[in-house]
Amino acid sequence: DQQVKQNSPSLSVQEGRISILNCDYTNSMFDYFLWYKKYPAEGPTFLISISSIKDKNEDGRFTVFLNKSAKHLSLHIVPSQPGDSAVYFCAGEHGSSNTGKLIFGQGTTLQVKP
Amino acid sequence: DAGITQSPRHKVTETGTPVTLRCHQTENHRYMYWYRQDPGHGLRLIHYSYGVKDTDKGEVSDGYSVSRSKTEDFLLTLESATSSQTSVYFCAISLRGGTEAFFGQGTRLTVV
């Protein structure tokens, strides 16, 4: 049972344009969502997060939107840069368990073309 | 960067042999996790620890065991390695629930 799904395995955008990465979840008990970025041969690095009580969180070029009724979140990168080319994972956390366990999606590979 | 060291970084082992991967942290974080990354599956939780000697199973724990005798060390053991355990293994740490986890550089394990 895939609790977090990233249905687009890959995305290609032109430098300077917007990148939109999508993520759907089924577990309504998730109350914290995170996005991670991963370069080849490196560990994932934390990018941005959002609490389930919010619908938007912004950090520089990165904005995460949460639509709880649709169980959907998205990551917007504006403007996209070639250095943003990486695999992006979304993850949900069941906060009341207080264990910090993250359930990840399959990942989306973003390619930003110069 | 969070102080997380995984060892070894690469290992090739034969089917049926036991293998132990080590995760060492210098951050004094309470929670530690082992994930595996496979194509099409993202990152899946194997086991996690919420304190010294306190561990629990994750999504894909069969064939794996863990131990945490000190705050800073979390060991993952493949009791009898199989080819399906060929993967990249990541250790992660977090201070508490509701905060981001920090990941190590990964260990690439190949079982032949």
CSV table of C-alpha atoms in Angstrom, one decimal:
chain,number,residue,atom,x,y,z
A,1,ASP,CA,0.0,0.0,0.0
A,2,GLN,CA,1.8,3.1,-1.3
A,3,GLN,CA,0.8,5.8,1.2
A,4,VAL,CA,2.8,8.5,-0.7
A,5,LYS,CA,2.8,8.6,-4.4
A,6,GLN,CA,4.8,10.7,-6.9
A,7,ASN,CA,3.2,9.7,-10.2
A,8,SER,CA,5.6,11.5,-12.5
A,9,PRO,CA,9.0,9.7,-12.6
A,10,SER,CA,10.6,12.6,-14.5
A,11,LEU,CA,10.2,16.2,-15.4
A,12,SER,CA,12.2,18.4,-17.8
A,13,VAL,CA,12.0,22.2,-17.7
A,14,GLN,CA,13.9,25.1,-19.2
A,15,GLU,CA,16.1,27.2,-17.0
A,16,GLY,CA,14.3,30.2,-15.7
A,17,ARG,CA,10.9,28.6,-15.9
A,18,ILE,CA,8.8,27.1,-13.1
A,19,SER,CA,9.1,23.5,-12.0
A,20,ILE,CA,6.1,21.9,-10.4
A,21,LEU,CA,6.5,18.6,-8.7
A,22,ASN,CA,3.5,16.8,-7.4
A,23,CYS,CA,2.8,14.3,-4.6
A,24,ASP,CA,-0.4,12.5,-3.5
A,25,TYR,CA,-0.9,10.8,-0.2
A,26,THR,CA,-3.6,8.5,1.2
A,27,ASN,CA,-2.8,8.5,5.0
A,28,SER,CA,-5.0,11.2,6.5
A,29,MET,CA,-3.0,10.9,9.8
A,30,PHE,CA,0.0,12.6,8.2
A,31,ASP,CA,0.5,16.0,9.8
A,32,TYR,CA,3.9,17.0,8.6
A,33,PHE,CA,5.2,16.8,5.0
A,34,LEU,CA,8.7,17.3,3.8
A,35,TRP,CA,10.6,17.6,0.5
A,36,TYR,CA,14.1,16.2,0.0
A,37,LYS,CA,16.5,16.7,-2.9
A,38,LYS,CA,19.0,14.0,-3.8
A,39,TYR,CA,22.0,14.2,-6.1
A,40,PRO,CA,23.7,11.0,-7.4
A,41,ALA,CA,26.0,9.3,-4.9
A,42,GLU,CA,24.9,11.6,-2.1
A,43,GLY,CA,22.4,11.3,0.7
A,44,PRO,CA,19.0,13.1,0.5
A,45,THR,CA,19.1,16.7,1.8
A,46,PHE,CA,16.1,18.4,3.4
A,47,LEU,CA,14.6,21.2,1.3
A,48,ILE,CA,11.4,22.4,2.7
A,49,SER,CA,8.5,21.3,4.9
A,50,ILE,CA,4.9,22.1,5.8
A,51,SER,CA,2.6,21.4,8.7
A,52,SER,CA,-0.8,20.1,7.9
A,53,ILE,CA,-2.4,23.1,9.6
A,54,LYS,CA,-0.9,25.3,6.8
A,55,ASP,CA,-1.6,25.4,3.1
A,56,LYS,CA,1.6,27.1,1.9
A,57,ASN,CA,5.2,27.5,3.0
A,58,GLU,CA,7.8,29.5,1.1
A,59,ASP,CA,11.5,29.6,1.3
A,60,GLY,CA,13.3,31.6,-1.3
A,61,ARG,CA,12.7,30.0,-4.7
A,62,PHE,CA,10.9,27.0,-3.2
A,63,THR,CA,7.2,27.0,-2.2
A,64,VAL,CA,5.2,24.0,-1.0
A,65,PHE,CA,1.4,24.0,-1.3
A,66,LEU,CA,-0.8,21.6,0.6
A,67,ASN,CA,-4.4,20.7,-0.3
A,68,LYS,CA,-5.6,18.5,2.5
A,69,SER,CA,-9.1,17.9,1.0
A,70,ALA,CA,-7.4,16.5,-2.1
A,71,LYS,CA,-4.6,14.9,-0.2
A,72,HIS,CA,-2.2,16.5,-2.5
A,73,LEU,CA,1.0,18.6,-2.2
A,74,SER,CA,3.2,20.3,-4.7
A,75,LEU,CA,6.6,21.8,-4.8
A,76,HIS,CA,7.2,24.9,-6.9
A,77,ILE,CA,10.6,26.0,-7.9
A,78,VAL,CA,10.8,29.5,-9.4
A,79,PRO,CA,13.0,30.3,-11.3
A,80,SER,CA,14.5,26.8,-12.0
A,81,GLN,CA,18.2,26.6,-12.3
A,82,PRO,CA,20.5,23.9,-13.8
A,83,GLY,CA,21.8,23.1,-10.3
A,84,ASP,CA,18.2,22.1,-9.3
A,85,SER,CA,18.6,19.0,-11.5
A,86,ALA,CA,18.2,16.2,-9.0
A,87,VAL,CA,15.7,13.6,-7.7
A,88,TYR,CA,13.1,15.0,-5.5
A,89,PHE,CA,11.3,13.0,-2.8
A,90,CYS,CA,8.2,14.0,-0.9
A,91,ALA,CA,7.5,12.4,2.5
A,92,GLY,CA,4.8,12.3,5.1
A,93,GLU,CA,5.1,11.9,8.9
A,94,HIS,CA,2.5,10.6,11.2
A,95,GLY,CA,3.2,13.2,13.9
A,96,SER,CA,1.2,11.8,16.7
A,97,SER,CA,3.5,8.7,16.8
A,98,ASN,CA,6.3,11.2,17.6
A,99,THR,CA,8.8,8.8,16.1
A,100,GLY,CA,9.9,11.0,13.2
A,101,LYS,CA,9.3,8.1,10.8
A,102,LEU,CA,9.0,9.3,7.3
A,103,ILE,CA,7.1,7.6,4.5
A,104,PHE,CA,8.6,8.5,1.1
A,105,GLY,CA,7.2,8.7,-2.4
A,106,GLN,CA,9.1,7.1,-5.3
A,107,GLY,CA,10.8,10.3,-6.3
A,108,THR,CA,10.7,12.5,-9.4
A,109,THR,CA,13.8,13.2,-11.4
A,110,LEU,CA,14.0,16.9,-12.4
A,111,GLN,CA,16.1,18.0,-15.3
A,112,VAL,CA,16.6,21.8,-15.8
A,113,LYS,CA,18.0,22.5,-19.2
A,114,PRO,CA,20.2,25.6,-19.7
B,1,ASP,CA,26.3,19.3,7.6
B,2,ALA,CA,25.0,17.0,10.2
B,3,GLY,CA,27.7,14.7,11.6
B,4,ILE,CA,26.6,11.3,10.2
B,5,THR,CA,29.1,8.8,9.0
B,6,GLN,CA,28.2,5.5,7.4
B,7,SER,CA,30.6,2.6,7.0
B,8,PRO,CA,31.5,1.0,4.8
B,9,ARG,CA,30.6,3.2,1.8
B,10,HIS,CA,30.7,0.3,-0.6
B,11,LYS,CA,30.6,-3.5,-0.1
B,12,VAL,CA,30.3,-6.6,-2.2
B,13,THR,CA,29.3,-9.8,-0.4
B,14,GLU,CA,28.2,-13.3,-1.2
B,15,THR,CA,24.7,-14.7,-0.8
B,16,GLY,CA,24.2,-16.3,2.6
B,17,THR,CA,26.9,-14.3,4.5
B,18,PRO,CA,26.1,-11.9,7.4
B,19,VAL,CA,26.7,-8.2,6.8
B,20,THR,CA,26.8,-5.3,9.3
B,21,LEU,CA,26.5,-1.7,8.3
B,22,ARG,CA,27.4,1.0,10.8
B,23,CYS,CA,25.9,4.5,11.3
B,24,HIS,CA,27.7,6.9,13.6
B,25,GLN,CA,26.4,10.3,14.6
B,26,THR,CA,28.0,13.2,16.5
B,27,GLU,CA,24.8,15.2,16.9
B,28,ASN,CA,23.4,13.4,20.0
B,29,HIS,CA,20.0,13.1,18.2
B,30,ARG,CA,17.6,10.7,19.8
B,31,TYR,CA,16.1,9.1,16.7
B,32,MET,CA,18.0,7.1,14.2
B,33,TYR,CA,16.7,5.3,11.1
B,34,TRP,CA,17.8,2.9,8.4
B,35,TYR,CA,16.3,3.3,4.9
B,36,ARG,CA,17.0,1.5,1.6
B,37,GLN,CA,16.6,3.1,-1.8
B,38,ASP,CA,15.6,1.1,-4.8
B,39,PRO,CA,14.5,2.2,-8.3
B,40,GLY,CA,10.7,2.7,-8.4
B,41,HIS,CA,10.4,2.4,-4.6
B,42,GLY,CA,11.9,5.6,-3.3
B,43,LEU,CA,13.2,5.3,0.2
B,44,ARG,CA,11.7,2.6,2.5
B,45,LEU,CA,12.2,2.4,6.2
B,46,ILE,CA,13.8,-0.8,7.5
B,47,HIS,CA,14.2,-0.2,11.2
B,48,TYR,CA,14.4,2.8,13.5
B,49,SER,CA,15.5,3.6,17.0
B,50,TYR,CA,14.0,6.1,19.5
B,51,GLY,CA,16.7,5.6,22.1
B,52,VAL,CA,19.5,3.4,23.4
B,53,LYS,CA,18.3,-0.2,23.2
B,54,ASP,CA,14.9,1.0,21.9
B,55,THR,CA,14.2,-0.1,18.3
B,56,ASP,CA,11.2,-0.9,16.2
B,57,LYS,CA,10.4,-2.3,12.7
B,58,GLY,CA,9.7,-0.3,9.6
B,59,GLU,CA,8.1,-1.1,6.3
B,60,VAL,CA,10.6,-3.6,5.1
B,61,SER,CA,12.2,-5.2,8.1
B,62,ASP,CA,12.3,-8.9,7.1
B,63,GLY,CA,15.9,-10.2,6.9
B,64,TYR,CA,17.3,-7.3,8.9
B,65,SER,CA,18.1,-6.7,12.5
B,66,VAL,CA,19.4,-3.6,14.3
B,67,SER,CA,21.1,-2.7,17.5
B,68,ARG,CA,21.8,0.5,19.3
B,69,SER,CA,24.0,0.1,22.4
B,70,LYS,CA,25.1,3.8,22.4
B,71,THR,CA,23.4,7.0,21.4
B,72,GLU,CA,25.9,7.6,18.6
B,73,ASP,CA,25.9,4.2,16.9
B,74,PHE,CA,23.1,2.4,15.0
B,75,LEU,CA,24.0,-1.0,13.4
B,76,LEU,CA,22.1,-2.7,10.7
B,77,THR,CA,22.7,-6.4,10.2
B,78,LEU,CA,21.7,-8.6,7.3
B,79,GLU,CA,21.5,-12.0,8.9
B,80,SER,CA,22.0,-13.9,5.7
B,81,ALA,CA,22.4,-11.7,2.7
B,82,THR,CA,20.2,-12.3,-0.4
B,83,SER,CA,20.4,-10.8,-3.8
B,84,SER,CA,17.1,-8.9,-3.1
B,85,GLN,CA,19.0,-7.0,-0.5
B,86,THR,CA,21.3,-5.4,-3.1
B,87,SER,CA,20.5,-1.8,-2.6
B,88,VAL,CA,21.7,1.6,-1.4
B,89,TYR,CA,21.3,2.0,2.4
B,90,PHE,CA,20.9,5.3,4.1
B,91,CYS,CA,21.1,6.1,7.8
B,92,ALA,CA,19.2,9.2,9.0
B,93,ILE,CA,18.9,11.0,12.3
B,94,SER,CA,16.4,13.4,13.8
B,95,LEU,CA,16.0,15.4,17.0
B,96,ARG,CA,12.3,14.6,17.4
B,97,GLY,CA,9.1,14.1,15.5
B,98,GLY,CA,8.0,17.0,13.4
B,99,THR,CA,11.4,18.0,12.4
B,100,GLU,CA,13.6,17.2,9.4
B,101,ALA,CA,15.7,14.1,9.3
B,102,PHE,CA,19.4,14.4,8.2
B,103,PHE,CA,20.8,11.6,6.0
B,104,GLY,CA,24.2,10.1,5.7
B,105,GLN,CA,26.0,9.6,2.4
B,106,GLY,CA,24.8,6.0,1.9
B,107,THR,CA,26.3,2.6,1.6
B,108,ARG,CA,26.1,0.7,-1.7
B,109,LEU,CA,25.7,-3.0,-1.0
B,110,THR,CA,25.9,-5.6,-3.7
B,111,VAL,CA,25.0,-9.2,-2.9
B,112,VAL,CA,26.3,-11.7,-5.5
